[in-house]
Coordinates of C-alpha atoms in Angstrom, one line a residue:
X1 CA 223.6 157.5 155.2
X2 CA 222.0 155.2 157.8
X3 CA 223.3 154.0 161.2
X4 CA 221.6 150.9 162.7
X5 CA 222.2 150.0 166.3
X6 CA 222.9 146.4 167.3
X7 CA 221.9 145.8 170.9
X8 CA 220.0 143.4 173.2
X9 CA 220.0 139.6 173.1
X10 CA 220.4 137.4 170.0
X11 CA 216.7 137.6 169.1
X12 CA 216.8 141.3 169.0
X13 CA 220.1 141.4 167.2
X14 CA 218.6 139.3 164.4
X15 CA 215.8 141.8 163.8
X16 CA 218.4 144.7 163.8
X17 CA 220.8 142.9 161.5
X18 CA 217.9 142.1 159.0
X19 CA 217.0 145.8 158.9
X20 CA 220.6 146.7 158.3
X21 CA 220.8 144.2 155.4
X22 CA 217.6 145.4 153.9
X23 CA 218.9 149.0 153.9
X24 CA 222.3 147.9 152.6
X25 CA 220.9 145.8 149.9
X26 CA 218.6 148.6 148.8
X27 CA 221.6 150.7 148.1
X28 CA 221.8 152.9 151.2
X29 CA 225.3 153.6 152.7
X30 CA 224.6 151.8 155.9
X31 CA 226.8 151.3 159.1
X32 CA 226.3 149.2 162.2
X33 CA 226.8 150.7 165.6
X34 CA 227.6 148.1 168.2
X35 CA 226.2 149.2 171.6
X36 CA 228.8 147.3 173.6
X37 CA 227.5 148.0 177.1
X38 CA 224.0 146.6 176.3
X39 CA 225.5 143.7 174.3
X40 CA 227.6 142.8 177.2
X41 CA 224.5 142.5 179.4
X42 CA 223.2 139.8 176.9
X43 CA 226.3 137.6 176.4
X44 CA 227.8 139.8 173.7
X45 CA 227.5 140.1 169.9
X46 CA 226.2 136.8 168.7
X47 CA 224.9 137.2 165.2
X48 CA 228.0 136.0 163.4
X49 CA 228.6 133.2 166.0
X50 CA 225.3 131.7 165.1
X51 CA 224.9 132.6 161.4
X52 CA 227.1 132.7 158.4
X53 CA 227.2 136.4 158.1
X54 CA 230.0 138.9 157.9
X55 CA 229.6 141.9 160.2
X56 CA 231.3 145.1 159.1
X57 CA 233.8 146.8 161.5
X58 CA 232.7 149.9 163.3
X59 CA 234.5 153.0 162.0
X60 CA 236.4 155.1 164.5
X61 CA 234.2 158.1 164.0
X62 CA 231.1 156.1 164.9
X63 CA 231.1 156.4 168.7
X64 CA 231.5 160.2 168.9
X65 CA 229.0 160.6 166.1
X66 CA 226.4 158.5 167.9
X67 CA 227.1 160.3 171.2
X68 CA 226.4 163.6 169.5
X69 CA 223.1 162.3 168.0
X70 CA 222.0 161.0 171.4
X71 CA 222.7 164.4 172.9
X72 CA 220.5 165.9 170.2
X73 CA 217.8 163.4 171.0
X74 CA 218.0 164.3 174.7
X75 CA 217.7 168.0 173.9
X76 CA 214.9 167.3 171.3
X77 CA 216.7 169.1 168.5
X78 CA 217.4 168.1 164.9
X79 CA 214.9 165.2 164.9
X80 CA 215.9 164.2 161.4
X81 CA 219.0 162.7 163.0
X82 CA 217.3 160.4 165.5
X83 CA 213.5 160.3 165.0
X84 CA 212.9 156.9 163.4
X85 CA 209.4 157.8 162.5
X86 CA 210.9 159.9 159.7
X87 CA 211.9 157.9 156.6
X88 CA 215.1 159.9 156.1
X89 CA 216.2 159.5 159.7
X90 CA 220.0 159.0 160.1
X91 CA 220.2 157.0 163.3
X92 CA 218.0 153.9 163.9
X93 CA 218.0 152.9 167.6
X94 CA 215.0 150.7 168.1
X95 CA 214.7 146.9 168.0
X96 CA 213.2 146.8 164.5
X97 CA 210.7 144.2 165.5
X98 CA 208.4 144.3 162.5
X99 CA 207.5 141.9 159.7
X100 CA 208.5 144.4 157.0
X101 CA 212.2 144.3 158.1
X102 CA 212.5 140.4 157.9
X103 CA 211.1 139.6 154.5
X104 CA 214.5 138.3 153.4
X105 CA 215.5 136.7 156.7
X106 CA 215.4 133.1 155.5
X107 CA 217.9 134.0 152.7
X108 CA 220.1 136.2 154.9
X109 CA 220.3 134.1 158.0
X110 CA 221.8 130.7 157.5
X111 CA 223.1 128.7 160.4
X112 CA 226.9 128.1 160.6
X113 CA 228.2 124.5 160.8
X114 CA 228.3 123.8 164.5
X115 CA 230.5 121.4 166.5
X116 CA 228.0 119.7 168.8
X117 CA 228.8 117.9 172.0
X118 CA 227.7 114.3 172.4
X119 CA 224.5 115.2 174.2
X120 CA 223.4 117.6 171.5
X121 CA 224.5 115.3 168.7
X122 CA 222.2 112.6 170.1
X123 CA 219.4 115.1 170.6
X124 CA 219.7 116.3 166.9
X125 CA 219.6 112.7 165.7
X126 CA 216.5 112.0 167.9
X127 CA 214.8 115.2 166.5
X128 CA 215.7 114.3 162.9
X129 CA 214.4 110.7 163.3
X130 CA 211.1 111.8 165.0
X131 CA 208.0 111.7 162.8
X132 CA 206.9 115.0 164.3
X133 CA 209.2 116.9 166.7
X134 CA 207.8 119.9 168.4
X135 CA 210.0 122.4 170.3
X136 CA 208.6 123.9 173.4
X137 CA 210.4 127.0 174.7
X138 CA 210.0 128.1 178.3
X139 CA 211.6 131.5 179.1
X140 CA 211.9 132.6 182.6
X141 CA 215.3 133.9 183.7
X142 CA 215.5 137.7 183.1
X143 CA 211.7 137.9 182.7
X144 CA 211.4 137.4 186.4
X145 CA 213.6 140.4 187.3
X146 CA 211.6 143.2 189.0
X147 CA 212.3 145.5 186.0
X148 CA 210.7 143.0 183.6
X149 CA 208.1 140.9 185.4
X150 CA 205.3 143.5 185.1
X151 CA 206.1 144.3 181.5
X152 CA 207.0 141.1 179.8
X153 CA 205.6 138.5 182.2
X154 CA 206.1 134.7 181.8
X155 CA 203.8 132.2 180.1
X156 CA 201.9 130.1 182.7
X157 CA 201.9 126.3 182.6
X158 CA 198.3 126.4 181.3
X159 CA 199.5 128.0 178.1
X160 CA 201.9 125.2 177.4
X161 CA 199.4 122.5 178.4
X162 CA 196.7 123.9 176.1
X163 CA 199.2 124.3 173.2
X164 CA 200.5 120.8 173.7
X165 CA 197.0 119.3 173.7
X166 CA 196.2 121.2 170.5
X167 CA 199.4 120.0 168.8
X168 CA 198.9 116.4 169.8
X169 CA 195.3 116.6 168.6
X170 CA 196.7 117.6 165.2
X171 CA 199.6 115.1 165.3
X172 CA 199.1 112.4 167.9
X173 CA 202.5 110.9 167.1
X174 CA 204.2 114.2 168.0
X175 CA 207.0 114.3 170.5
X176 CA 207.7 117.4 172.6
X177 CA 211.2 118.7 173.2
X178 CA 211.2 121.2 176.1
X179 CA 214.0 123.9 176.0
X180 CA 214.3 126.3 178.9
X181 CA 216.6 128.6 180.9
X182 CA 214.9 127.0 184.0
X183 CA 214.5 123.3 183.1
X184 CA 214.0 122.3 186.7
X185 CA 210.9 124.5 186.9
X186 CA 209.7 123.3 183.5
X187 CA 210.0 119.6 184.6
X188 CA 208.2 120.2 187.8
X189 CA 205.4 122.5 186.5
X190 CA 204.7 121.3 183.0
X191 CA 202.9 118.0 182.9
X192 CA 203.3 117.4 179.2
X193 CA 202.7 114.0 177.5
X194 CA 205.5 112.5 175.3
X195 CA 207.9 115.2 176.5
X196 CA 211.7 115.2 176.5
X197 CA 213.3 117.9 178.8
X198 CA 216.5 119.1 177.2
X199 CA 219.2 119.5 179.8
X200 CA 221.3 122.7 179.6
X201 CA 224.9 122.1 178.7
X202 CA 227.4 124.4 180.5
X203 CA 229.9 124.0 177.6
X204 CA 227.5 125.0 174.9
X205 CA 226.4 128.6 173.9
X206 CA 222.7 129.5 173.8
X207 CA 222.5 129.6 170.1
X208 CA 223.0 125.9 169.9
X209 CA 219.6 125.5 171.4
X210 CA 218.2 128.0 168.9
X211 CA 219.6 125.8 166.1
X212 CA 218.2 122.6 167.7
X213 CA 214.8 124.2 168.1
X214 CA 214.8 125.3 164.5
X215 CA 215.3 121.7 163.4
X216 CA 211.9 120.7 164.9
X217 CA 208.8 120.4 162.8
X218 CA 206.5 122.5 165.0
X219 CA 207.0 125.0 167.8
X220 CA 205.3 126.2 171.0
X221 CA 207.1 129.4 171.6
X222 CA 207.3 131.7 174.6
X223 CA 206.8 135.5 174.4
X224 CA 210.4 135.7 173.3
X225 CA 212.1 136.7 170.1
X226 CA 214.6 133.9 170.7
X227 CA 212.0 131.1 170.2
X228 CA 210.2 133.2 167.5
X229 CA 213.4 132.9 165.4
X230 CA 213.7 129.2 166.0
X231 CA 210.2 128.7 164.6
X232 CA 210.5 131.3 161.8
X233 CA 213.8 129.9 160.5
X234 CA 212.7 126.3 160.6
X235 CA 213.1 124.6 157.2
X236 CA 210.0 122.5 157.8
X237 CA 206.7 123.6 156.4
X238 CA 204.4 123.0 159.3
X239 CA 201.2 124.5 160.6
X240 CA 202.1 123.5 164.2
X241 CA 203.3 127.0 165.2
X242 CA 201.8 128.3 168.5
X243 CA 202.4 131.6 170.3
X244 CA 200.9 133.2 173.4
X245 CA 198.0 135.4 172.6
X246 CA 199.0 137.7 175.5
X247 CA 202.5 138.5 174.4
X248 CA 203.2 141.2 177.0
X249 CA 201.9 141.4 180.6
X250 CA 201.9 145.2 180.4
X251 CA 198.4 146.1 178.9
X252 CA 199.8 149.3 177.4
X253 CA 202.2 147.3 175.1
X254 CA 200.9 146.2 171.8
X255 CA 201.3 142.7 170.4
X256 CA 204.4 142.6 168.1
X257 CA 204.0 143.0 164.4
X258 CA 206.2 140.1 163.3
X259 CA 204.0 137.1 164.1
X260 CA 202.8 135.4 160.9
X261 CA 199.0 135.3 160.4
X262 CA 198.9 131.6 159.9
X263 CA 200.4 130.8 163.3
X264 CA 198.0 129.9 166.1
X265 CA 197.5 132.1 169.1
X266 CA 196.6 130.6 172.5

């Protein structure tokens, strides 16, 4: 039996769900444990809102079982229950951010049919009619919190300007669509040619922007799993995928193992 934790924001939830599906489809008896307190900190459980997937209910015995396993982890006893480095581990409680867990992601994760407001409908039409639409994702928000700023860091304007110049050198007709949780900062600090700054819509959930970004031909992503998934799930076969070479500000943290080799680091 395997228990996979679902926690964190939507980007993390997608990695975790893909790992669950990989184990489930390989024949393991696999359950999901929904870490409600941490999910609440990130706008809740979003996988099935965004994608056409069916999440299994959490059995009644799950919460006390996980509590017992966490106690064993705290006491450093019975590591087979909680040590994910062991292949027969029972409880998987990491973010599962590795390329080996998402090999079937494009088959498993298919966007639901969304009801778009007028602004997003016009934006989708504009992206669809563009000869080469490139999504630019600027993440600030929680990355600026004291607990995060020295570990995750935020991508500087120079990264976006360099990436935009490279993309426009490859495709001079490209149009840049800037998505951000701080669009006022992006508009003020990013002097990008041929750019459209996407206005946040208070009536629309975040995963609408994930969907819209995925419809673009190319992507300049932040050090964020949210924009990674927009680029990774895009139906367009494009070489215009750029990511920040320094993914984490904390030098002790390794670059993630899910970035495709053919994407360009800057």
